[in-house]
Short mmCIF file of C-alpha atoms in Angstrom, two decimals:
data_model
loop_
_atom_site.label_atom_id
_atom_site.label_comp_id
_atom_site.label_asym_id
_atom_site.label_seq_id
_atom_site.Cartn_x
_atom_site.Cartn_y
_atom_site.Cartn_z
CA MET A 1 95.30 85.09 137.36
CA GLU A 2 96.53 81.87 136.33
CA CYS A 3 97.72 78.47 137.62
CA SER A 4 100.30 75.98 136.60
CA ILE A 5 100.19 74.66 132.92
CA SER A 6 99.20 71.17 132.35
CA ARG A 7 98.45 68.82 129.22
CA THR A 8 94.91 67.79 128.40
CA ASN A 9 93.56 64.80 126.56
CA LEU A 10 91.25 65.44 123.73
CA ASN A 11 88.62 62.92 122.22
CA CYS A 12 89.68 61.57 118.82
CA ILE A 13 86.96 61.25 116.38
CA SER A 14 87.41 59.06 113.14
CA LEU A 15 85.71 60.34 110.00
CA GLY A 16 86.23 56.52 108.61
CA ASP A 17 84.44 54.88 111.45
CA PRO A 18 80.96 53.68 110.20
CA ASP A 19 79.58 53.79 113.74
CA THR A 20 78.05 57.03 113.59
CA LYS A 21 76.45 56.83 117.24
CA LYS A 22 79.91 56.55 118.44
CA SER A 23 81.22 59.60 116.59
CA VAL A 24 78.39 61.49 117.70
CA ALA A 25 78.68 60.63 121.29
CA LEU A 26 82.53 61.47 121.09
CA LEU A 27 81.80 64.80 119.34
CA LYS A 28 79.18 65.79 121.84
CA GLN A 29 81.33 64.98 125.06
CA ALA A 30 84.08 66.94 123.59
CA CYS A 31 82.11 70.06 122.84
CA LEU A 32 80.56 69.84 126.42
CA ASP A 33 84.34 69.36 127.64
CA SER A 34 86.09 72.13 125.76
CA GLY A 35 85.05 72.41 122.05
CA PHE A 36 88.27 70.80 120.85
CA PHE A 37 88.73 67.33 119.51
CA TYR A 38 91.21 65.55 117.12
CA VAL A 39 89.80 64.46 113.62
CA VAL A 40 91.51 61.31 112.08
CA ASP A 41 90.85 59.23 108.93
CA HIS A 42 89.81 62.54 107.07
CA GLY A 43 91.18 61.45 103.82
CA ILE A 44 93.56 64.14 103.29
CA SER A 45 96.95 62.36 102.54
CA GLN A 46 100.07 63.00 104.50
CA GLU A 47 101.92 63.95 101.41
CA LEU A 48 99.60 66.92 100.74
CA MET A 49 99.83 67.97 104.46
CA ASP A 50 103.57 67.80 104.19
CA ASP A 51 103.60 69.90 101.01
CA VAL A 52 101.29 72.51 102.52
CA PHE A 53 103.45 72.96 105.47
CA ALA A 54 106.55 73.10 103.18
CA GLN A 55 105.12 75.68 100.74
CA SER A 56 103.87 77.91 103.78
CA LYS A 57 107.62 77.79 105.12
CA LYS A 58 108.84 79.07 101.79
CA PHE A 59 106.43 81.93 101.67
CA PHE A 60 107.54 83.00 105.30
CA ASP A 61 111.05 82.67 104.49
CA LEU A 62 110.84 85.39 102.08
CA PRO A 63 112.22 88.90 102.62
CA ILE A 64 109.94 91.17 104.55
CA ASN A 65 109.60 93.50 101.28
CA GLU A 66 108.49 90.72 99.14
CA LYS A 67 105.78 89.48 101.63
CA MET A 68 104.57 93.14 102.15
CA GLU A 69 103.91 93.36 98.39
CA LEU A 70 100.90 90.84 99.01
CA LEU A 71 99.77 92.80 102.35
CA ARG A 72 96.11 91.95 103.10
CA ASP A 73 93.60 93.72 101.19
CA GLU A 74 90.08 94.99 102.44
CA LYS A 75 88.83 91.56 101.78
CA ASN A 76 91.25 90.07 104.02
CA ARG A 77 93.06 88.09 101.45
CA GLY A 78 96.92 87.99 101.68
CA TYR A 79 99.77 88.60 104.16
CA THR A 80 99.37 89.72 107.70
CA PRO A 81 102.75 90.95 109.23
CA MET A 82 103.75 90.45 112.77
CA LEU A 83 101.73 92.13 115.58
CA ASP A 84 98.95 92.90 112.83
CA GLU A 85 96.35 90.93 115.08
CA ILE A 86 95.61 91.43 118.69
CA LEU A 87 93.26 88.90 119.92
CA ASP A 88 93.19 89.68 123.69
CA PRO A 89 93.76 93.32 124.17
CA GLU A 90 92.76 93.53 127.68
CA ASN A 91 96.04 91.25 128.41
CA GLN A 92 98.37 91.64 125.76
CA VAL A 93 100.88 94.61 125.76
CA ASN A 94 101.36 94.06 122.09
CA GLY A 95 99.88 92.28 119.00
CA ASP A 96 100.38 88.58 118.54
CA TYR A 97 103.99 87.56 117.69
CA LYS A 98 102.81 85.62 114.42
CA GLU A 99 102.48 86.41 110.91
CA GLY A 100 99.89 85.01 108.49
CA TYR A 101 98.38 84.47 104.96
CA TYR A 102 94.64 84.49 104.17
CA ILE A 103 93.57 82.53 101.44
CA GLY A 104 89.62 82.45 100.67
CA ILE A 105 87.22 81.10 98.13
CA GLU A 106 88.40 82.39 94.70
CA VAL A 107 85.81 84.42 92.97
CA PRO A 108 86.95 86.36 89.91
CA GLU A 109 86.63 90.03 90.18
CA ASP A 110 84.12 90.44 87.34
CA ASP A 111 81.70 88.07 89.14
CA PRO A 112 78.65 89.91 90.87
CA GLN A 113 79.58 87.64 93.87
CA ALA A 114 82.78 89.34 94.54
CA ASN A 115 80.97 92.27 95.58
CA ARG A 116 80.30 90.23 98.88
CA PRO A 117 82.54 91.23 101.68
CA PHE A 118 84.51 87.75 101.87
CA TYR A 119 84.37 86.52 98.47
CA GLY A 120 86.64 87.71 95.68
CA PRO A 121 90.04 86.97 93.80
CA ASN A 122 92.87 85.84 96.34
CA GLN A 123 96.33 87.30 96.37
CA TRP A 124 98.80 84.81 94.93
CA PRO A 125 102.65 84.78 94.83
CA SER A 126 104.24 84.72 91.55
CA ASP A 127 104.99 81.24 89.92
CA GLU A 128 108.41 82.49 89.33
CA VAL A 129 108.98 83.17 93.00
CA LEU A 130 106.91 80.17 94.47
CA PRO A 131 106.09 77.78 91.66
CA ARG A 132 103.33 75.08 92.62
CA TRP A 133 102.42 77.25 95.39
CA ARG A 134 98.82 78.25 94.23
CA LYS A 135 98.10 74.81 93.28
CA VAL A 136 98.86 73.43 96.60
CA MET A 137 96.82 75.86 98.64
CA GLU A 138 93.94 75.51 96.33
CA GLN A 139 94.01 71.58 96.60
CA TYR A 140 94.31 71.73 100.34
CA HIS A 141 91.39 74.47 100.49
CA SER A 142 89.28 72.21 98.83
CA GLU A 143 90.03 69.05 100.68
CA ALA A 144 89.84 70.86 104.02
CA LEU A 145 86.18 72.02 103.04
CA ARG A 146 85.22 68.60 102.26
CA VAL A 147 86.45 67.52 105.66
CA ALA A 148 84.79 70.56 107.75
CA LYS A 149 81.33 69.43 105.86
CA SER A 150 81.62 65.89 107.07
CA ILE A 151 82.38 66.99 110.75
CA ALA A 152 79.29 69.40 110.11
CA ARG A 153 77.21 66.46 109.66
CA ILE A 154 78.22 64.91 113.05
CA ILE A 155 77.46 68.08 114.57
CA ALA A 156 74.06 68.29 113.37
CA LEU A 157 73.21 64.82 114.76
CA ALA A 158 74.89 65.68 118.03
CA LEU A 159 72.52 68.70 118.07
CA ASN A 160 69.42 66.57 117.54
CA LEU A 161 69.05 68.25 113.98
CA GLU A 162 68.75 66.48 110.59
CA GLU A 163 72.16 65.07 109.34
CA ASP A 164 72.19 67.44 106.29
CA PHE A 165 70.87 70.58 108.24
CA PHE A 166 74.26 72.37 107.74
CA ASP A 167 74.44 71.38 104.12
CA LYS A 168 71.60 74.16 103.06
CA PRO A 169 72.56 76.76 100.56
CA GLU A 170 72.35 79.48 103.35
CA MET A 171 74.72 77.36 105.49
CA LEU A 172 77.66 75.68 103.91
CA GLY A 173 76.00 75.30 100.52
CA GLU A 174 77.89 78.57 99.83
CA PRO A 175 80.08 78.81 102.81
CA ILE A 176 82.63 81.71 103.74
CA ALA A 177 85.93 79.23 104.04
CA THR A 178 89.38 80.83 104.64
CA LEU A 179 92.55 78.85 104.68
CA ARG A 180 95.12 80.72 106.99
CA LEU A 181 98.99 80.15 107.18
CA LEU A 182 100.61 80.79 110.55
CA HIS A 183 104.14 81.33 111.48
CA TYR A 184 105.60 81.92 114.91
CA GLU A 185 109.18 83.03 114.62
CA GLY A 186 111.52 81.71 117.03
CA GLY A 187 112.86 83.82 119.85
CA GLN A 188 116.24 84.14 117.80
CA LYS A 189 114.51 86.18 115.35
CA THR A 190 112.03 88.23 117.60
CA GLY A 191 113.80 87.89 120.85
CA LYS A 192 110.32 87.33 122.24
CA VAL A 193 109.40 84.22 124.03
CA SER A 194 105.69 84.10 125.24
CA ASN A 195 105.40 85.38 128.92
CA PRO A 196 101.53 85.50 129.92
CA ALA A 197 102.63 87.17 133.17
CA LYS A 198 103.88 90.19 131.02
CA GLY A 199 101.13 90.04 128.35
CA VAL A 200 103.49 88.69 125.68
CA PHE A 201 101.86 85.74 123.64
CA GLY A 202 102.40 84.26 120.13
CA ALA A 203 98.48 84.32 120.02
CA GLY A 204 96.29 86.00 122.95
CA ALA A 205 93.27 84.27 124.26
CA HIS A 206 90.50 84.23 122.12
CA SER A 207 87.48 81.79 120.80
CA ASP A 208 87.12 81.66 117.18
CA TYR A 209 84.63 83.49 115.10
CA GLY A 210 82.61 81.01 112.95
CA LEU A 211 81.24 77.26 112.96
CA ILE A 212 84.19 75.07 112.50
CA THR A 213 88.01 75.68 112.78
CA LEU A 214 90.39 73.03 111.63
CA LEU A 215 93.93 73.12 112.68
CA ALA A 216 96.68 71.42 111.56
CA THR A 217 100.08 71.83 113.53
CA ASP A 218 103.70 70.82 113.16
CA ASP A 219 105.50 69.11 116.10
CA VAL A 220 106.17 72.00 118.31
CA VAL A 221 103.96 72.31 121.21
CA GLY A 222 102.26 75.73 121.65
CA LEU A 223 98.64 75.57 121.68
CA GLN A 224 96.83 75.79 125.01
CA ILE A 225 93.11 75.73 125.77
CA CYS A 226 90.99 76.96 128.76
CA LYS A 227 87.95 74.70 129.59
CA ASP A 228 86.44 77.34 131.73
CA ARG A 229 87.06 81.05 131.00
CA ASN A 230 84.96 82.21 134.30
CA ALA A 231 87.43 80.09 136.61
CA GLN A 232 89.67 81.98 139.06
CA PRO A 233 92.41 81.28 138.47
CA GLN A 234 92.31 80.03 134.91
CA VAL A 235 93.40 76.54 134.05
CA TRP A 236 95.23 76.53 130.90
CA GLU A 237 96.42 73.12 129.35
CA TYR A 238 98.76 72.08 126.55
CA VAL A 239 97.15 70.42 123.61
CA ALA A 240 99.88 67.94 122.07
CA PRO A 241 100.16 67.86 118.31
CA VAL A 242 98.79 64.80 116.41
CA LYS A 243 100.42 63.86 113.10
CA GLY A 244 97.71 64.12 110.39
CA SER A 245 95.53 65.88 111.88
CA THR A 246 87.06 77.24 123.00
CA LEU A 247 89.01 79.78 124.68
CA HIS A 248 92.57 79.06 123.33
CA ARG A 249 96.14 80.93 122.79
CA VAL A 250 99.41 80.15 121.80
CA VAL A 251 102.52 80.10 124.15
CA LEU A 252 105.72 80.24 122.62
CA ASP A 253 109.14 78.51 124.34
CA GLY A 254 111.20 80.11 121.54
CA ARG A 255 111.27 77.70 119.00
CA GLU A 256 109.88 78.48 115.33
CA ARG A 257 106.25 77.05 114.82
CA HIS A 258 104.06 76.53 111.99
CA SER A 259 100.34 75.87 111.94
CA ILE A 260 97.74 75.75 109.30
CA ALA A 261 93.99 77.05 110.13
CA PHE A 262 90.74 76.60 108.04
CA PHE A 263 88.06 78.72 109.14
CA VAL A 264 84.47 77.75 108.00
CA GLU A 265 81.47 79.69 108.37
CA PRO A 266 77.93 79.88 106.71
CA SER A 267 76.95 81.76 103.86
CA HIS A 268 77.18 85.78 103.85
CA ASP A 269 73.31 85.82 104.15
CA CYS A 270 72.92 83.28 106.93
CA VAL A 271 71.14 84.50 109.87
CA VAL A 272 73.25 83.68 113.07
CA GLU A 273 70.51 82.82 115.56
CA CYS A 274 69.98 80.24 118.45
CA LEU A 275 69.26 76.70 116.92
CA PRO A 276 65.90 75.33 117.24
CA THR A 277 66.92 72.30 119.54
CA CYS A 278 68.85 74.66 121.79
CA LYS A 279 66.21 77.03 123.01
CA SER A 280 62.80 76.64 124.75
CA GLU A 281 60.48 78.83 126.81
CA SER A 282 62.54 78.38 129.96
CA ASN A 283 65.92 78.80 127.95
CA PRO A 284 65.49 81.53 125.47
CA PRO A 285 68.42 82.74 123.13
CA LYS A 286 71.00 84.88 124.93
CA PHE A 287 71.83 86.84 121.63
CA PRO A 288 69.93 88.69 119.09
CA PRO A 289 69.87 87.16 115.35
CA ILE A 290 72.75 88.62 113.19
CA THR A 291 74.05 87.99 109.59
CA CYS A 292 77.02 86.08 109.22
CA SER A 293 78.42 88.82 107.16
CA ALA A 294 77.95 91.41 109.56
CA TYR A 295 79.21 89.52 112.37
CA LEU A 296 82.56 88.47 110.80
CA SER A 297 83.12 92.00 109.62
CA GLN A 298 83.07 93.32 113.06
CA ARG A 299 85.18 90.79 114.38
CA TYR A 300 87.96 91.24 111.89
CA LYS A 301 87.90 94.76 112.45
CA ASP A 302 88.05 94.24 116.06
CA THR A 303 91.20 92.34 115.94
CA HIS A 304 93.30 93.63 113.16
CA ALA A 305 95.30 96.65 112.47
CA ASP A 306 93.71 99.25 110.29
CA LEU A 307 95.18 98.90 106.83
CA THR A 308 96.04 102.59 106.64
CA ALA A 309 98.91 101.86 109.15
CA TYR A 310 100.59 100.13 106.35
CA SER A 311 99.93 102.77 103.40
CA SER A 312 103.49 103.80 103.27
CA ASN A 313 104.79 100.28 103.03
CA LYS A 314 102.56 99.17 100.20
CA ALA A 315 103.07 101.19 96.91
#
């Protein structure tokens, strides 16, 4: 059950602000409030951001048969078609009305590290079809990872940990970092406008899998967040897009929409467990330890279509 939709205001954290205590206080309050905040002065140029969105649009404008030639592989690199992902199966009648493209850390096939579930070579459109595409995406991947590590240092201080806590090799020293281009087709193409009452969403309600998600959006409003998942009725609030820049979903009003997500997780072997400053005898851990690789593999399996469903589409 839901109530009417409103708009929310989020804290804005500047990575260029020398007042670290201010940034820590703003982040701590944002995480207690919703887990979402704006990041500005991050050092990624508007020119690069515009280029990433333009190149993303060029890919999604390709004919479906050309996109399917780059269908995601077992390492989740490549194209994800419309309805491939279902994030809220209890409330969605179909999958998400979006298509996407995964780009991870590039590891050559003959490198021993490529045997890890989330490392390996990416799939790239040919230079003949999309010149400069790979170069732009690799540049943004590198820049976004730099920003994520800066945010992680503020998070560490907010958790009363050493500033470099997440810089360790087992944490973000050897991260799983995934760029995902997202495209929500307009209602004129799909005939679909989101209707929560009928279980139709651009992206169903979900919380992200990992440590940090950076999300760059275009000017089309669609992202909603729910600050209290246990509230009855749930209150969903729109998040206004900001140029340059918990439980959430995407509700489409019929307009085409693009966004660029960047997911940052610890290393494959990192043991995900309650942080030392977040537990005590009276407040023990709520979940058992698990490796990052095992946890992510299960989450991807739970939310994406089985690749065998596409076997007839990809020769």
